[in-house]
mmCIF file of C-alpha atoms in Angstrom:
data_model
loop_
_atom_site.group_PDB
_atom_site.id
_atom_site.type_symbol
_atom_site.label_atom_id
_atom_site.label_comp_id
_atom_site.label_asym_id
_atom_site.label_seq_id
_atom_site.Cartn_x
_atom_site.Cartn_y
_atom_site.Cartn_z
ATOM 1 C CA MET A 1 -0.668 11.188 14.255
ATOM 2 C CA ALA A 2 1.063 10.438 10.756
ATOM 3 C CA VAL A 3 -0.573 9.099 7.908
ATOM 4 C CA ILE A 4 1.193 5.836 6.534
ATOM 5 C CA ASN A 5 1.649 4.475 3.170
ATOM 6 C CA ALA A 6 0.989 0.746 2.942
ATOM 7 C CA PRO A 7 3.561 -1.477 1.354
ATOM 8 C CA PRO A 8 2.954 -2.683 -2.176
ATOM 9 C CA GLY A 9 0.217 -5.591 -2.307
ATOM 10 C CA LEU A 10 -0.998 -4.919 1.440
ATOM 11 C CA LEU A 11 -4.494 -3.530 0.057
ATOM 12 C CA LYS A 12 -4.965 -6.296 -2.239
ATOM 13 C CA ALA A 13 -4.427 -8.719 0.543
ATOM 14 C CA LEU A 14 -6.557 -6.971 2.917
ATOM 15 C CA ILE A 15 -9.321 -6.807 0.208
ATOM 16 C CA LEU A 16 -9.329 -10.588 -0.529
ATOM 17 C CA LYS A 17 -9.196 -11.279 3.069
ATOM 18 C CA GLU A 18 -12.069 -9.090 4.092
ATOM 19 C CA ALA A 19 -14.048 -10.517 0.908
ATOM 20 C CA SER A 20 -13.485 -14.103 2.158
ATOM 21 C CA ARG A 21 -15.104 -13.163 5.500
ATOM 22 C CA ALA A 22 -18.300 -11.671 4.029
ATOM 23 C CA PRO A 23 -19.524 -9.604 1.277
ATOM 24 C CA LEU A 24 -18.786 -5.939 1.595
ATOM 25 C CA SER A 25 -18.681 -2.775 -0.353
ATOM 26 C CA ALA A 26 -15.769 -0.711 -1.362
ATOM 27 C CA ILE A 27 -16.941 1.987 1.393
ATOM 28 C CA LYS A 28 -17.059 -0.523 3.909
ATOM 29 C CA LEU A 29 -13.436 -1.756 2.922
ATOM 30 C CA ILE A 30 -12.104 1.773 3.406
ATOM 31 C CA GLU A 31 -14.082 2.147 6.901
ATOM 32 C CA LYS A 32 -12.772 -1.330 7.968
ATOM 33 C CA ILE A 33 -9.132 -0.633 7.439
ATOM 34 C CA GLY A 34 -9.532 2.815 8.834
ATOM 35 C CA GLU A 35 -10.686 1.466 12.013
ATOM 36 C CA ARG A 36 -8.248 -1.342 12.294
ATOM 37 C CA THR A 37 -5.364 1.096 11.756
ATOM 38 C CA GLY A 38 -6.600 3.567 14.317
ATOM 39 C CA GLY A 39 -7.103 6.039 11.386
ATOM 40 C CA ILE A 40 -3.567 6.164 10.687
ATOM 41 C CA TRP A 41 -4.278 4.534 7.147
ATOM 42 C CA ARG A 42 -7.361 4.994 5.251
ATOM 43 C CA PRO A 43 -7.207 4.068 1.544
ATOM 44 C CA SER A 44 -8.835 6.354 -0.959
ATOM 45 C CA PRO A 45 -11.869 5.494 -2.822
ATOM 46 C CA GLY A 46 -9.834 5.700 -6.041
ATOM 47 C CA SER A 47 -7.575 2.833 -4.615
ATOM 48 C CA ILE A 48 -10.204 0.524 -3.587
ATOM 49 C CA TYR A 49 -12.133 0.959 -6.740
ATOM 50 C CA TYR A 50 -9.245 0.368 -8.854
ATOM 51 C CA LEU A 51 -8.402 -2.817 -7.056
ATOM 52 C CA THR A 52 -11.807 -4.162 -6.810
ATOM 53 C CA ASN A 53 -12.393 -3.816 -10.543
ATOM 54 C CA GLU A 54 -8.875 -5.265 -11.152
ATOM 55 C CA LEU A 55 -9.515 -8.275 -8.915
ATOM 56 C CA GLU A 56 -12.865 -8.701 -10.428
ATOM 57 C CA SER A 57 -11.493 -8.773 -13.762
ATOM 58 C CA LYS A 58 -9.004 -11.226 -12.888
ATOM 59 C CA GLY A 59 -11.572 -13.593 -11.447
ATOM 60 C CA PHE A 60 -10.595 -13.203 -7.788
ATOM 61 C CA LEU A 61 -13.762 -11.343 -6.629
ATOM 62 C CA LYS A 62 -17.392 -11.425 -7.740
ATOM 63 C CA LYS A 63 -19.735 -8.415 -7.537
ATOM 64 C CA LEU A 64 -22.953 -8.693 -6.059
ATOM 65 C CA LYS A 65 -25.571 -6.197 -6.994
ATOM 66 C CA VAL A 66 -28.024 -5.994 -4.115
ATOM 67 C CA GLU A 67 -31.197 -4.207 -5.056
ATOM 68 C CA GLU A 68 -32.044 -2.702 -1.820
ATOM 69 C CA GLU A 69 -28.154 -1.358 -1.317
ATOM 70 C CA ARG A 70 -26.801 1.529 -2.815
ATOM 71 C CA TYR A 71 -23.372 0.177 -3.529
ATOM 72 C CA PRO A 72 -22.396 -3.189 -4.769
ATOM 73 C CA LYS A 73 -20.703 -5.749 -2.417
ATOM 74 C CA TYR A 74 -17.657 -8.020 -3.398
ATOM 75 C CA ILE A 75 -17.103 -11.524 -2.225
ATOM 76 C CA ILE A 76 -13.895 -13.582 -3.153
ATOM 77 C CA THR A 77 -14.173 -16.545 -5.691
ATOM 78 C CA LEU A 78 -12.634 -19.875 -5.594
ATOM 79 C CA LYS A 79 -9.749 -18.425 -7.605
ATOM 80 C CA GLY A 80 -9.508 -15.280 -5.257
ATOM 81 C CA LYS A 81 -9.013 -17.929 -2.553
ATOM 82 C CA GLU A 82 -6.320 -19.650 -4.094
ATOM 83 C CA GLU A 83 -4.613 -16.133 -4.571
ATOM 84 C CA LEU A 84 -5.065 -15.537 -0.842
ATOM 85 C CA GLU A 85 -3.503 -18.653 -0.002
ATOM 86 C CA ASN A 86 -0.341 -17.588 -1.857
ATOM 87 C CA ILE A 87 -0.477 -14.077 -0.404
ATOM 88 C CA VAL A 88 -0.667 -15.627 3.191
ATOM 89 C CA ILE A 89 2.500 -17.645 2.666
ATOM 90 C CA ALA A 90 4.320 -14.587 1.153
ATOM 91 C CA SER A 91 3.011 -12.103 3.889
ATOM 92 C CA LYS A 92 4.586 -14.719 6.522
ATOM 93 C CA LYS A 93 7.841 -14.449 4.802
ATOM 94 C CA ASP A 94 7.396 -10.571 4.707
ATOM 95 C CA ILE A 95 6.629 -10.562 8.470
ATOM 96 C CA LEU A 96 9.919 -12.541 9.160
ATOM 97 C CA LYS A 97 11.971 -10.017 7.383
ATOM 98 C CA ILE A 98 10.249 -6.954 9.195
ATOM 99 C CA LEU A 99 10.622 -8.727 12.539
ATOM 100 C CA THR A 100 14.241 -9.326 11.742
ATOM 101 C CA ILE A 101 14.839 -5.741 10.994
ATOM 102 C CA LEU A 102 12.957 -4.910 14.220
ATOM 103 C CA LYS A 103 15.261 -7.040 16.148
ATOM 104 C CA LEU A 104 18.128 -4.895 14.968
ATOM 105 C CA TYR A 105 16.199 -1.753 16.017
ATOM 106 C CA ALA A 106 15.827 -3.380 19.534
ATOM 107 C CA GLU A 107 19.659 -4.107 19.817
ATOM 108 C CA VAL A 108 20.155 -0.446 19.363
ATOM 109 C CA THR A 109 17.955 0.291 22.273
ATOM 110 C CA GLU A 110 19.794 -2.355 24.424
ATOM 111 C CA ASP A 111 16.117 -3.555 25.578
ATOM 112 C CA GLN A 112 16.743 -7.014 26.409
ATOM 113 C CA ASN A 113 12.880 -7.791 26.986
ATOM 114 C CA LEU A 114 11.969 -6.415 23.607
ATOM 115 C CA MET A 115 14.913 -8.247 21.845
ATOM 116 C CA GLN A 116 13.693 -11.659 23.643
ATOM 117 C CA ASP A 117 9.945 -10.714 22.464
ATOM 118 C CA LEU A 118 11.041 -10.094 18.555
ATOM 119 C CA GLU A 119 13.297 -13.332 19.112
ATOM 120 C CA ASN A 120 10.332 -15.353 20.184
ATOM 121 C CA ALA A 121 8.048 -13.943 17.717
ATOM 122 C CA CYS A 122 10.501 -15.069 14.918
ATOM 123 C CA LYS A 123 10.909 -18.391 16.122
ATOM 124 C CA ASN A 124 7.006 -18.682 16.322
ATOM 125 C CA ILE A 125 6.178 -18.120 12.539
ATOM 126 C CA THR A 126 5.530 -21.336 10.680
ATOM 127 C CA LEU A 127 6.243 -20.363 7.098
ATOM 128 C CA ILE A 128 4.251 -23.341 5.560
#
């Protein structure tokens, strides 16, 4: 299976999203992303640590040091939740663009069911 490179900004969005659900360490972030992509994408520790440090310095994440834990955990802040809301809106617009491109691919295949499914998906996206 080929390894993929994520689009710019996706890792930041995933970190904030996961940190909004529960406090977790950088190692857990890597594991969760790897699991969710079936192993196709597993961010490097350097990428995760760089972004968690950047997000913490901007006030989007708070580092929690738990004595019995080896690695610090990160949790989203109020400022981070506001940033995540902006990312959600932008992500929906990106998804709509990607679906539009996929519709063009479907036209090439002449698969009517696929074309209809993608058309329905585009119609069902609420941008606001």
